Coordinates of C-alpha atoms in Angstrom, one line a residue:
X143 CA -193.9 15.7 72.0
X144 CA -191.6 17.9 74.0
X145 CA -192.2 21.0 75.7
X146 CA -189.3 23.4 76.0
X147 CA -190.0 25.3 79.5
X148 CA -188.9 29.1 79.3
X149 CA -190.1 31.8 79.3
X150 CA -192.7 31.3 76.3
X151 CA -194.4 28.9 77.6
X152 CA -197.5 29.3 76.6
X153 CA -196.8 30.1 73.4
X154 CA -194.4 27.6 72.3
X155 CA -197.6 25.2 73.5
X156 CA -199.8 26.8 71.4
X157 CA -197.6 25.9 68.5
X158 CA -197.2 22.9 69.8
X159 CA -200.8 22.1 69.5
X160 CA -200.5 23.5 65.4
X161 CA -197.5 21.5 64.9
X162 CA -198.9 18.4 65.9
X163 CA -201.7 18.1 63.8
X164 CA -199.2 18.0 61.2
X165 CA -197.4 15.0 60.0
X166 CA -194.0 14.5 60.1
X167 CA -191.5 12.3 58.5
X168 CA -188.1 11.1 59.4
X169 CA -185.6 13.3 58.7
X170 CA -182.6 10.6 58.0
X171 CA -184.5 8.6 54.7
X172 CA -183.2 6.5 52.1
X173 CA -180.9 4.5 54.2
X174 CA -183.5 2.0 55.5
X175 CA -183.8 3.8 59.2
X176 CA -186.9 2.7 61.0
X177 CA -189.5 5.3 62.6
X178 CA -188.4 4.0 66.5
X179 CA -184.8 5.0 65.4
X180 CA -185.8 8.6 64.5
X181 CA -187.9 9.1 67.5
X182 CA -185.4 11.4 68.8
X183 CA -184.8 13.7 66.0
X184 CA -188.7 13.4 65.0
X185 CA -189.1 15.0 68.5
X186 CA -186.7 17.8 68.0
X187 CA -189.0 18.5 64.7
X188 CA -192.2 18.6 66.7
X189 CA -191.2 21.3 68.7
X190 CA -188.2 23.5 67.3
X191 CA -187.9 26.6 69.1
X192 CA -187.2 28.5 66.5
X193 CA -188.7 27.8 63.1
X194 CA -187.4 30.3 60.6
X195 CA -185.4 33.4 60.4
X196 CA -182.4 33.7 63.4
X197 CA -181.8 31.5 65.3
X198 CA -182.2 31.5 68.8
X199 CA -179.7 32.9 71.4
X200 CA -179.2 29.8 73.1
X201 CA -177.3 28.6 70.0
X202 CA -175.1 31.6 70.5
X203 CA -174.4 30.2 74.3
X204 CA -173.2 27.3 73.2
X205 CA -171.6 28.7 70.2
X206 CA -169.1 31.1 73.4
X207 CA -168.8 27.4 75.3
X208 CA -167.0 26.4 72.0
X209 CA -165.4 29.1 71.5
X210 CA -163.8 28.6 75.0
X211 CA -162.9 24.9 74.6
X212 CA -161.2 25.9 71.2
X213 CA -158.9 28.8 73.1
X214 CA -157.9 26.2 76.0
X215 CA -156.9 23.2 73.5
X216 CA -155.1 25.3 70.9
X217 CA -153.7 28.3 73.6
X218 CA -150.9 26.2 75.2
X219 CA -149.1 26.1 71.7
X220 CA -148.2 29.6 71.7
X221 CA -147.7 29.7 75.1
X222 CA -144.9 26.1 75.7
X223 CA -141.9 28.6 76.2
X224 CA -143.6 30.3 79.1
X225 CA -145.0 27.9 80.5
X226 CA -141.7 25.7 80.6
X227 CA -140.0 28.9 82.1
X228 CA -142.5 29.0 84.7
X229 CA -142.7 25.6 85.8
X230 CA -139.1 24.9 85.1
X231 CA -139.5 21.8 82.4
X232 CA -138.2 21.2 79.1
X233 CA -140.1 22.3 76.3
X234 CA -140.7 18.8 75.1
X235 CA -142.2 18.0 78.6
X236 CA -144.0 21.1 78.6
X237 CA -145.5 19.9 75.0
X238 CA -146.5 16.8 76.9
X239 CA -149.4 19.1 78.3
X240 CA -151.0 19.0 75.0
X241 CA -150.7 15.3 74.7
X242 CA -152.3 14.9 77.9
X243 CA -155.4 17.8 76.8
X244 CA -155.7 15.1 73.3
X245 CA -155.2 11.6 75.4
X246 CA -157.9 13.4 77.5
X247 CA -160.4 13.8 74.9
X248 CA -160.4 11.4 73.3
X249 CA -160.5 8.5 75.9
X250 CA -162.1 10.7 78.6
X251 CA -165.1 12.1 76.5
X252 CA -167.0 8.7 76.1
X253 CA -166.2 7.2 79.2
X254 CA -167.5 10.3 81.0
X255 CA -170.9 10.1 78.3
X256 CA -171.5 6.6 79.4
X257 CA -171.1 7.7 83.1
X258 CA -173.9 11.0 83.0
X259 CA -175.6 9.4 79.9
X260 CA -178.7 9.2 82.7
X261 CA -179.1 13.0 83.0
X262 CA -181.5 15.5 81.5
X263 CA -179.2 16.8 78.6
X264 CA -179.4 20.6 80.4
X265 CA -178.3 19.9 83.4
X266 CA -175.1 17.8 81.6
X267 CA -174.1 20.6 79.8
X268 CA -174.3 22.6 83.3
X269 CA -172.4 20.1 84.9
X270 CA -169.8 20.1 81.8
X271 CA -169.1 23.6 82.3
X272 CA -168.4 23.4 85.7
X273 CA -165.8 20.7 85.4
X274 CA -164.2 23.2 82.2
X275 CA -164.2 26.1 84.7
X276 CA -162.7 24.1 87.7
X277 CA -160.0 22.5 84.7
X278 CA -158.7 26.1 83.7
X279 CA -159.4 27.5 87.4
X280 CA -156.8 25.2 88.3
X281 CA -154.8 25.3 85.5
X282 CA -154.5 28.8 86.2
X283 CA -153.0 28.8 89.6
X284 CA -151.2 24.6 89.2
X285 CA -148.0 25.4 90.7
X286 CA -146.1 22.3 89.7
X287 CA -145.8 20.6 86.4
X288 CA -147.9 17.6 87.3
X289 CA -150.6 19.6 88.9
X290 CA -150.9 21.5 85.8
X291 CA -151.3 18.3 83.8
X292 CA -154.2 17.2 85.7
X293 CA -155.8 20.3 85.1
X294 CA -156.0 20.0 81.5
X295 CA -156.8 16.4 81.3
X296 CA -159.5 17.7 83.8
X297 CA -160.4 20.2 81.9
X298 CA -160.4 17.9 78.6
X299 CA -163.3 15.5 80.1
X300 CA -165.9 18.8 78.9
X301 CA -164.3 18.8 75.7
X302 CA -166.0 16.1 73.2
X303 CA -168.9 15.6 75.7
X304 CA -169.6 18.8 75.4
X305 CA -169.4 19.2 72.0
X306 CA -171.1 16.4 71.2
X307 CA -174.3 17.3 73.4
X308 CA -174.4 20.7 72.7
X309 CA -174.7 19.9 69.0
X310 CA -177.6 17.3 69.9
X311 CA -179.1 19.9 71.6
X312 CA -179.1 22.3 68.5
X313 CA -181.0 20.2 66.7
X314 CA -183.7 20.5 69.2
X315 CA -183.8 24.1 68.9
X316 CA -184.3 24.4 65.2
X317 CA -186.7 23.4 62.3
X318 CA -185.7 20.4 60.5
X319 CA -184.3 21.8 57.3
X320 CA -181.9 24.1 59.7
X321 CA -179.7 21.0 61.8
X322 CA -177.1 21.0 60.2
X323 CA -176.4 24.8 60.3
X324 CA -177.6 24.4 63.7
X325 CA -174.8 22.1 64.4
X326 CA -172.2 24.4 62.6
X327 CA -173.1 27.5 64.6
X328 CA -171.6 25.4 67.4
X329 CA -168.7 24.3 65.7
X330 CA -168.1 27.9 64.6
X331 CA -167.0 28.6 68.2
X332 CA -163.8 26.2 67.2
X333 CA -162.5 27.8 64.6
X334 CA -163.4 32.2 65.6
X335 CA -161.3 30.3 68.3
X336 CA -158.4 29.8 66.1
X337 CA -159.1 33.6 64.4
X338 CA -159.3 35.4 67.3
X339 CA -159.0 33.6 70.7
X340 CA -156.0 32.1 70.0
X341 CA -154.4 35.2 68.8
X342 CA -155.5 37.7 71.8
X343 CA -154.6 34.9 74.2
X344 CA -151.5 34.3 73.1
X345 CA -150.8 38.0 73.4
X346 CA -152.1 38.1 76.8
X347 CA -150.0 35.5 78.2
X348 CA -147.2 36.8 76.1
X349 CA -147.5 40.4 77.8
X350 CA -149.1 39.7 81.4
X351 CA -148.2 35.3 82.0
X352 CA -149.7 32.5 80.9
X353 CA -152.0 32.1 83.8
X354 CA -153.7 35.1 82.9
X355 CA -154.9 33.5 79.9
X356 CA -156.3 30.7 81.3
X357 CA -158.1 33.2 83.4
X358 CA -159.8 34.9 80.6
X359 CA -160.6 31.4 79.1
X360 CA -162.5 30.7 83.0
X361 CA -164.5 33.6 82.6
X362 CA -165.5 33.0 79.7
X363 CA -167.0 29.3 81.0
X364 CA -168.5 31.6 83.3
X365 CA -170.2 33.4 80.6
X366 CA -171.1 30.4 78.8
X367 CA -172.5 28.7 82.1
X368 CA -174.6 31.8 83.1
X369 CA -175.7 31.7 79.2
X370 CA -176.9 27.8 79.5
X371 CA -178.6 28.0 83.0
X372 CA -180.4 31.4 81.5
X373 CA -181.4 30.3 77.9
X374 CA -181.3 26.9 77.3
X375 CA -184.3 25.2 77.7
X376 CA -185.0 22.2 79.8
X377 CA -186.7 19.6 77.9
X378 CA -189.7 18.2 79.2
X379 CA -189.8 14.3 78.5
X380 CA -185.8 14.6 77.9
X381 CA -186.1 10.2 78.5
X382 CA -182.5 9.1 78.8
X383 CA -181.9 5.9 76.5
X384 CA -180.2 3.0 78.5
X385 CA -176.1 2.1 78.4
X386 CA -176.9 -0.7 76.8
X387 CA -178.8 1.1 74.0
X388 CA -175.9 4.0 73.2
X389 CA -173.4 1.1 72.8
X390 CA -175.3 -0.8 70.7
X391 CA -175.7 2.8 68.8
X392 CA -172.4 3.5 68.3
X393 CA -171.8 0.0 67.1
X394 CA -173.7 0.2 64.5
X395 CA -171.8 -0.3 61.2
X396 CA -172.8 2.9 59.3
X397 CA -171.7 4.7 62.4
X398 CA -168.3 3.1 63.0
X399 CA -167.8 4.0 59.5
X400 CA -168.5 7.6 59.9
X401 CA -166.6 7.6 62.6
X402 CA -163.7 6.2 60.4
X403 CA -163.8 8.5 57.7
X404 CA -164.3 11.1 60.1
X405 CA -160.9 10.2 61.6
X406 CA -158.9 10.4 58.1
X407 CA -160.4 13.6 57.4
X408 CA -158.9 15.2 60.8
X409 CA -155.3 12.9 60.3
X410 CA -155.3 14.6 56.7
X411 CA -155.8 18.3 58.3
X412 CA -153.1 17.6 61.1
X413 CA -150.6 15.5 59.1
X414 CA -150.1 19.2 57.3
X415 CA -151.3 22.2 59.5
X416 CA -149.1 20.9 62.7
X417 CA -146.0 21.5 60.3
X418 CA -147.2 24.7 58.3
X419 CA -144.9 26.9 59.9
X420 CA -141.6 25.3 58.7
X421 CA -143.4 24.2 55.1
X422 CA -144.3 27.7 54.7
X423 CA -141.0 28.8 55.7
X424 CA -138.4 26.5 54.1
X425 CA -140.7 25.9 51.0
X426 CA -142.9 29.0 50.4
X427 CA -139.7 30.9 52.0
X428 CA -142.2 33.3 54.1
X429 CA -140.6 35.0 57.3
X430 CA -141.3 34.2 60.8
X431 CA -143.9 37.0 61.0
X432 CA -146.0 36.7 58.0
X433 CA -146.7 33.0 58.7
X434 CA -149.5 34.4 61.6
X435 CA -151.5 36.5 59.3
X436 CA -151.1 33.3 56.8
X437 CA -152.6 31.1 59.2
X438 CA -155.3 33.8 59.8
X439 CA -156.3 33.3 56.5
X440 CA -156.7 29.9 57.0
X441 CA -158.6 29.9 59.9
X442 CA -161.5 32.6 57.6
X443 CA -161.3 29.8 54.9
X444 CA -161.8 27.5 58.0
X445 CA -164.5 29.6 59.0
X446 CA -166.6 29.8 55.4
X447 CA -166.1 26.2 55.4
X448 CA -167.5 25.3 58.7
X449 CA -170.5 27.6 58.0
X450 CA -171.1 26.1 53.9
X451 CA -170.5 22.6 55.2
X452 CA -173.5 23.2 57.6
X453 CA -175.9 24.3 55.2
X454 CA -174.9 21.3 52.5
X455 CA -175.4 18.8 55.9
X456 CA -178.5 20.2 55.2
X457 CA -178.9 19.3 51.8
X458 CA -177.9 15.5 51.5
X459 CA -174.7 14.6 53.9
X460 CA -173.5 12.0 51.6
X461 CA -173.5 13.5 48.3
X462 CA -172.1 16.5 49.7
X463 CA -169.4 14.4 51.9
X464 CA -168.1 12.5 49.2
X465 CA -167.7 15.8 46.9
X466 CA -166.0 17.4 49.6
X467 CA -163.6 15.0 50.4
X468 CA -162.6 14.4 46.7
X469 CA -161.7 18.3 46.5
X470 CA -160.2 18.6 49.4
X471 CA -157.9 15.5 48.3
X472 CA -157.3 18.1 44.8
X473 CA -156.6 20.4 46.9
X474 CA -153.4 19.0 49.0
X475 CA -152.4 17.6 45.8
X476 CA -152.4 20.3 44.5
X477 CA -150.6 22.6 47.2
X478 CA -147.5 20.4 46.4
X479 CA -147.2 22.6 43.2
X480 CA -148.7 26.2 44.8
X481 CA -146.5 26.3 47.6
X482 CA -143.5 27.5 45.4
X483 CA -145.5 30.5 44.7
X484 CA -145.9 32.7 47.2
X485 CA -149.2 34.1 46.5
X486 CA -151.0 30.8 44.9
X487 CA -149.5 29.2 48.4
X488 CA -151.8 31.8 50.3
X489 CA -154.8 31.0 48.4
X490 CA -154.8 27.3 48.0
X491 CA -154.3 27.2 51.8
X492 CA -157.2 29.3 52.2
X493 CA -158.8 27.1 49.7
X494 CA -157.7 23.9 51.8
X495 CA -159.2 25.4 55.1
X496 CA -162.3 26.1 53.9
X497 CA -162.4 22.0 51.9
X498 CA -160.7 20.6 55.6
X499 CA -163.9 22.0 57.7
X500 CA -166.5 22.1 56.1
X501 CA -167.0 17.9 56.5
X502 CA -167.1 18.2 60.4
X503 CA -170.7 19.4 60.5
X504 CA -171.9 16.9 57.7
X505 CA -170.0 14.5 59.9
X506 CA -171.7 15.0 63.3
X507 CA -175.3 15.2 62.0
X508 CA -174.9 12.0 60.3
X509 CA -173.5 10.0 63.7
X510 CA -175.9 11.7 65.8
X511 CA -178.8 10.8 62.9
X512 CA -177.8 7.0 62.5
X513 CA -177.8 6.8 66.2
X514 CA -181.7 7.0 66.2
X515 CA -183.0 6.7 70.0
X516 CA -179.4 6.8 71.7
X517 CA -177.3 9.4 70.3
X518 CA -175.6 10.8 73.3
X519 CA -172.5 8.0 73.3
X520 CA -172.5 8.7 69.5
X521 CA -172.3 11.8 69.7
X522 CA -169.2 12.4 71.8
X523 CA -167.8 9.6 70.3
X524 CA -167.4 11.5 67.5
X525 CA -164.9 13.8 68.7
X526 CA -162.9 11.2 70.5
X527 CA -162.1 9.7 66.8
X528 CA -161.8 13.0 65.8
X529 CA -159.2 13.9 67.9
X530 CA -157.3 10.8 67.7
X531 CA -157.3 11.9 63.9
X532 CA -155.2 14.2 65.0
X533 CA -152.8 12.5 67.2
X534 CA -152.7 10.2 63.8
X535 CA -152.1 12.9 61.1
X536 CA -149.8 14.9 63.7
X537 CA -147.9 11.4 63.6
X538 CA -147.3 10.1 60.3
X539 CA -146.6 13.7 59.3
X540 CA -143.7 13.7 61.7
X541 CA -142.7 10.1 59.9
X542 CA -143.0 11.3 56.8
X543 CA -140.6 14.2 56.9
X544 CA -137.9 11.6 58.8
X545 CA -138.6 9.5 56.0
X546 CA -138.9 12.0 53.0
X547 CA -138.8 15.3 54.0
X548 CA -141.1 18.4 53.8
X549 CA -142.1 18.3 50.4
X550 CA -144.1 14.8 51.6
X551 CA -146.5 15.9 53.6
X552 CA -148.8 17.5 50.9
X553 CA -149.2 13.9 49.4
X554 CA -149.3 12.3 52.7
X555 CA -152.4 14.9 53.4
X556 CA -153.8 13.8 50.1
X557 CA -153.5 10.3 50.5
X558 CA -155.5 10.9 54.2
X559 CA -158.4 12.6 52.5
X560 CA -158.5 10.2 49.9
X561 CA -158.8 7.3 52.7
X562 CA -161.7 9.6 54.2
X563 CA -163.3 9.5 50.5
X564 CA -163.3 5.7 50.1
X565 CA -164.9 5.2 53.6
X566 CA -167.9 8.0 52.3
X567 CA -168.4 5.4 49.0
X568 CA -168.3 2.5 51.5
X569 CA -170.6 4.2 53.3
X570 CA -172.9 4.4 49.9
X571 CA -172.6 0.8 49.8
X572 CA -174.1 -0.4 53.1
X573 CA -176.5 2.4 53.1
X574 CA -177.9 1.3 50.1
X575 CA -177.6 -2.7 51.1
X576 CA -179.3 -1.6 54.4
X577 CA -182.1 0.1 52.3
X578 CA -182.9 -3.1 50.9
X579 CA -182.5 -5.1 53.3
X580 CA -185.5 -2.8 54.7
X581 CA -187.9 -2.8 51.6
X582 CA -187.8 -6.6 51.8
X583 CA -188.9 -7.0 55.5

């Protein structure tokens, strides 16, 4: 049983004491999990610190911590002509900076897991923070091009790890039923990123340089650091699981799987939105200036979905997942169609955002679930395939208009979410076979 040590102490015992008189069950069933697999998440249903009604402000701390890693991963974008300017690069080589923020993620985030995978899960997330603030401290004032490299593959190491605990640790700080809309809360912080962050820091560095934006994003660490020491509880009997034991986790079948329809899901988002400004302007023929408030409106429908794909995690992840992947396979399809209308192009791309996001949070409960006793690796591990998801879809978008043209990548995007829907059925498949497998044991 753990104890959260704050400030209510004595009462969170006292609950404690109620709670534990109660049985409880395994909140991952019908896939043949055993009870020592569930240990962990049976422990974050012993003690939730919240059990109904809002949830708790550390959530929100965590939610401002994503928030910040979404402004400093999607901010350069907007920013590549000043930043070239400034450091005296090409534009190309100053777009190298994002590949080097991506490469970062997604190989740095698991081997820095493995590394700290030893340390009470507070005091990570403190020590993730501080290597985000030095990142964009540095980023801030890099004076050369290579400098400023290092910073954001520096900065990158927080990303997935950071992500990936912070979204283990908001299942500790809920009831049960309330994970996965735990774990979207925390996602949220991505995409009000994308709304508003993005926006407000592209305008600052527009209007005042584009190491004044990484400045705002390093405050807002700061924030988010001074919001984790303060709020988050440390986790008595927080008992680190063994390297040996997250490899073996992440291993698993049913988890590589995830992790593989997790990936298409990500290609099928970026194989489309990394080319939706010339799409919308040479197909939809929309100007310069309305794509922004376009793409706003895709990031509310991103929004909706990240918050209704949270409470369906909820419900049952598979069911949901497979559903969600089949419409949002419709829905790409049927963009090809909408986008030479105007106004239907508006609204199935705020259809499409709210079908792309709302899978991540289904996605991440389910890894950090099948993981059992050793989530940690799993966890992170997540967001490295994620984000090479979107090196992927990024790619064989840019293929597919050499190849075919614009008009392509709706079908490609299908075709990508379609992938991600087989690997959910598959997924059906060896749950079920591993079900049986456990009834006749």
């Amino acid at each position: 049983m753990l104890l959260l040590q704050n400030d209510y102490d004595k009462l969170t015992f006292l609950e404690e004491l109620q709670i534990e008189k109660r049985e409880t069950k395994p909140y991952f069933q019908g896939i043949g999990v055993s009870r020592k697999m569930n240990t962990t998440l049976q422990h974050a249903q012993a003690a939730p610190l919240k059990k109904k009604g809002a949830f708790p402000l550390s959530l929100i701390c965590l939610t401002i911590g994503a928030f910040a890693i979404g402004m400093t991963e999607f901010l350069v974008m907007g920013l590549l002509p000043n930043v070239a300017a400034d450091l005296n690069v090409t534009i190309s080589q100053a777009g190298q900076i994002i590949t080097a923020y991506a490469l970062g993620v997604a190989i740095g985030a698991p081997v820095l897991t493995m590394l700290t995978h030893s340390l009470p899960k507070k005091r990570l997330l403190i020590l993730l923070m501080l290597i985000f603030i030095l990142g964009n401290a540095l980023s801030m004032i890099a004076p050369t091009y290579p400098l400023l490299v290092g910073a954001r593959v520096l900065t990158a190491l927080a990303h997935g790890t950071f992500l990936g605990v912070g979204s283990l640790i908001a299942t500790y700080l809920v009831s049960p039923e309330r994970r996965g809309s735990a774990v979207s809360i925390v996602l949220a912080g991505l995409t009000i990123a994308n709304i508003i962050g993005v926006p407000i820091g592209t305008f600052i560095g527009q209007h005042f340089g584009w190491r004044a934006s990484f400045g705002v994003i390093t405050i807002l660490g700061i924030f988010s650091l001074l919001g984790i020491m303060r709020f988050i509880p440390v986790i008595r009997g927080d008992k680190a699981s063994s390297l040996a034991q997250e490899i073996s986790s992440v291993l698993k079948p049913q988890v590589l799987l995830t992790l593989l329809f997790g990936l298409f899901g990500c290609a099928s988002l970026f194989a489309m939105f990394t080319y939706i400004s010339p799409v919308l302007q040479s197909i939809s023929g929309f100007q310069e200036n309305s794509v922004t408030w376009i793409l706003v409106i895709f990031g509310i429908g991103v929004t909706i979905g990240n918050i209704i794909g949270g409470k369906l995690a909820d419900w049952k992840q598979l069911p949901y997942l497979a559903i969600n992947y089949a419409v949002l396979a419709i829905v790409l399809a049927a963009l090809t169609v909408m986008l030479s209308n105007p106004i239907l192009a508006v609204i199935t791309i705020f259809l499409w955002g709210v079908a792309a996001f709302a899978i991540l949070p289904g996605i991440q409960l389910r890894t950090m679930t099948l993981a059992g006793d050793a989530p940690m690796l799993t966890a992170t591990a997540n967001h490295s395939a994620l984000n090479i998801g979107n090196a992927l879809g990024a790619y064989t978008g840019g293929a597919a208009i050499t190849l075919a043209g614009l008009h392509s990548l709706t079908w490609l995007a299908a075709g990508l979410a379609t992938l991600g829907l087989i690997g959910v059925l598959l997924s059906f498949m060896l749950d079920r076979k591993v079900k049986l497998k456990a009834a006749q044991s």
